[in-house]
Tab-separated table of C-alpha atoms in Angstrom:
chain	number	residue	atom	x	y	z
A	1	VAL	CA	-109.614	1.029	31.365
A	2	PHE	CA	-105.939	2.046	30.771
A	3	TRP	CA	-103.926	-0.915	31.836
A	4	GLY	CA	-101.692	-3.326	30.238
A	5	THR	CA	-98.356	-4.595	29.348
A	6	PRO	CA	-97.224	-3.865	25.574
A	7	GLY	CA	-96.831	-7.249	23.945
A	8	ALA	CA	-98.521	-9.350	26.635
A	9	THR	CA	-100.870	-12.034	25.642
A	10	ALA	CA	-104.486	-12.298	26.755
A	11	ALA	CA	-103.718	-14.828	29.226
A	12	GLU	CA	-100.821	-12.662	30.722
A	13	GLU	CA	-103.080	-9.743	30.866
A	14	ALA	CA	-105.700	-11.901	32.706
A	15	MET	CA	-103.068	-12.560	35.484
A	16	ILE	CA	-102.238	-8.664	36.084
A	17	PRO	CA	-104.099	-7.493	38.910
A	18	LYS	CA	-105.757	-4.110	38.347
A	19	ASP	CA	-105.844	-1.884	41.333
A	20	ALA	CA	-106.858	1.837	39.972
A	21	GLU	CA	-106.474	3.364	43.552
A	22	ARG	CA	-102.987	1.996	43.876
A	23	ALA	CA	-102.083	3.452	40.602
A	24	VAL	CA	-103.288	6.849	41.517
A	25	ALA	CA	-101.102	6.576	44.670
A	26	LEU	CA	-98.175	5.708	42.648
A	27	TYR	CA	-98.783	8.251	40.036
A	28	GLN	CA	-99.007	10.879	42.808
A	29	GLN	CA	-95.605	9.826	43.967
A	30	ALA	CA	-94.253	10.078	40.651
A	31	VAL	CA	-95.622	13.490	40.010
A	32	ALA	CA	-94.294	14.603	43.222
A	33	GLN	CA	-90.931	13.577	41.847
A	34	GLY	CA	-91.450	15.516	38.579
A	35	HIS	CA	-92.164	12.940	36.110
A	36	GLY	CA	-94.077	14.387	33.230
A	37	LYS	CA	-95.791	11.351	31.904
A	38	ALA	CA	-97.003	10.492	35.297
A	39	LYS	CA	-98.727	13.898	35.273
A	40	VAL	CA	-100.452	12.916	32.162
A	41	ASN	CA	-101.653	9.535	33.579
A	42	LEU	CA	-102.635	10.755	36.653
A	43	GLY	CA	-104.689	13.362	34.814
A	44	ILE	CA	-106.445	10.765	32.889
A	45	LEU	CA	-107.479	9.092	36.127
A	46	LEU	CA	-108.521	12.187	37.588
A	47	TYR	CA	-110.591	13.248	34.579
A	48	SER	CA	-112.119	9.896	34.407
A	49	GLY	CA	-112.675	9.498	38.134
A	50	VAL	CA	-110.713	6.047	37.935
A	51	GLY	CA	-109.544	4.978	41.358
A	52	CYS	CA	-110.252	8.750	42.743
A	53	ALA	CA	-112.876	11.387	42.692
A	54	LYS	CA	-113.372	12.999	39.307
A	55	ASP	CA	-111.388	16.302	39.355
A	56	THR	CA	-111.373	18.018	35.969
A	57	PRO	CA	-109.667	21.025	37.030
A	58	ALA	CA	-106.779	19.082	38.629
A	59	ALA	CA	-106.461	16.977	35.519
A	60	GLU	CA	-106.357	20.024	33.416
A	61	ALA	CA	-103.499	21.579	35.637
A	62	LEU	CA	-101.536	18.460	35.471
A	63	TRP	CA	-101.768	18.292	31.626
A	64	GLN	CA	-100.932	21.902	31.344
A	65	GLU	CA	-97.819	21.173	33.654
A	66	ALA	CA	-96.848	18.127	31.507
A	67	GLU	CA	-97.283	20.227	28.268
A	68	ALA	CA	-94.782	22.790	29.682
A	69	ASP	CA	-92.468	19.803	30.438
A	70	GLY	CA	-92.618	19.051	26.680
A	71	ILE	CA	-94.945	15.896	26.955
A	72	GLU	CA	-96.930	15.794	23.845
A	73	GLN	CA	-99.542	13.462	25.239
A	74	ALA	CA	-100.578	16.298	27.491
A	75	ARG	CA	-101.585	18.424	24.489
A	76	PHE	CA	-103.647	15.613	23.101
A	77	CYS	CA	-105.326	15.251	26.510
A	78	LEU	CA	-105.892	19.087	26.541
A	79	ARG	CA	-107.268	18.957	23.010
A	80	ASN	CA	-109.586	16.331	23.863
A	81	MET	CA	-110.847	17.863	26.899
A	82	GLU	CA	-111.432	21.230	24.731
A	83	HIS	CA	-113.361	19.239	22.204
A	84	GLU	CA	-115.613	17.902	24.753
A	85	GLY	CA	-116.524	21.221	26.036
A	86	ASP	CA	-115.033	21.036	29.406
A	87	ARG	CA	-112.538	23.856	29.034
A	88	ASN	CA	-113.673	27.216	30.760
A	89	ALA	CA	-111.628	30.401	30.401
A	90	PHE	CA	-108.596	28.962	28.771
A	91	PRO	CA	-107.515	29.675	25.378
A	92	SER	CA	-107.859	27.490	22.329
A	93	TYR	CA	-104.741	25.315	21.586
A	94	PHE	CA	-105.636	25.550	17.899
A	95	GLU	CA	-105.793	29.222	17.534
A	96	SER	CA	-102.747	30.757	16.071
A	97	PRO	CA	-101.405	33.760	18.392
A	98	LYS	CA	-102.426	37.355	17.110
C-alpha cells in the first residue's frame, strides 16, 4: 500500500506497524487543520477504500481543495482519476480555456 519511511531498510520497514484505519483518522485530523498534503493522502485512501469505505466523490473533493491550495500531487491524482474514467461532469484538466 502507500506506507514507508524514506531511506528505511527492508528490515526497518518490516518493523513499522501498518494500521490503515488509524492513518485515515490521523489524516482526517490533519485535513481539519487545513493541511493540503493530508487532503491528497486521505483522498488516496478514500479513492482506493484502504482503511475506510471507498468514496470517490469525497476523494475528488479533497483533491480539488488540495489543488486550490497549490499542492501539485492533487492535480496528478485528479488527472489519474480522469484517465480511469471516474470523472463525471467535471471539466478536463488538460483542456485549455476557451
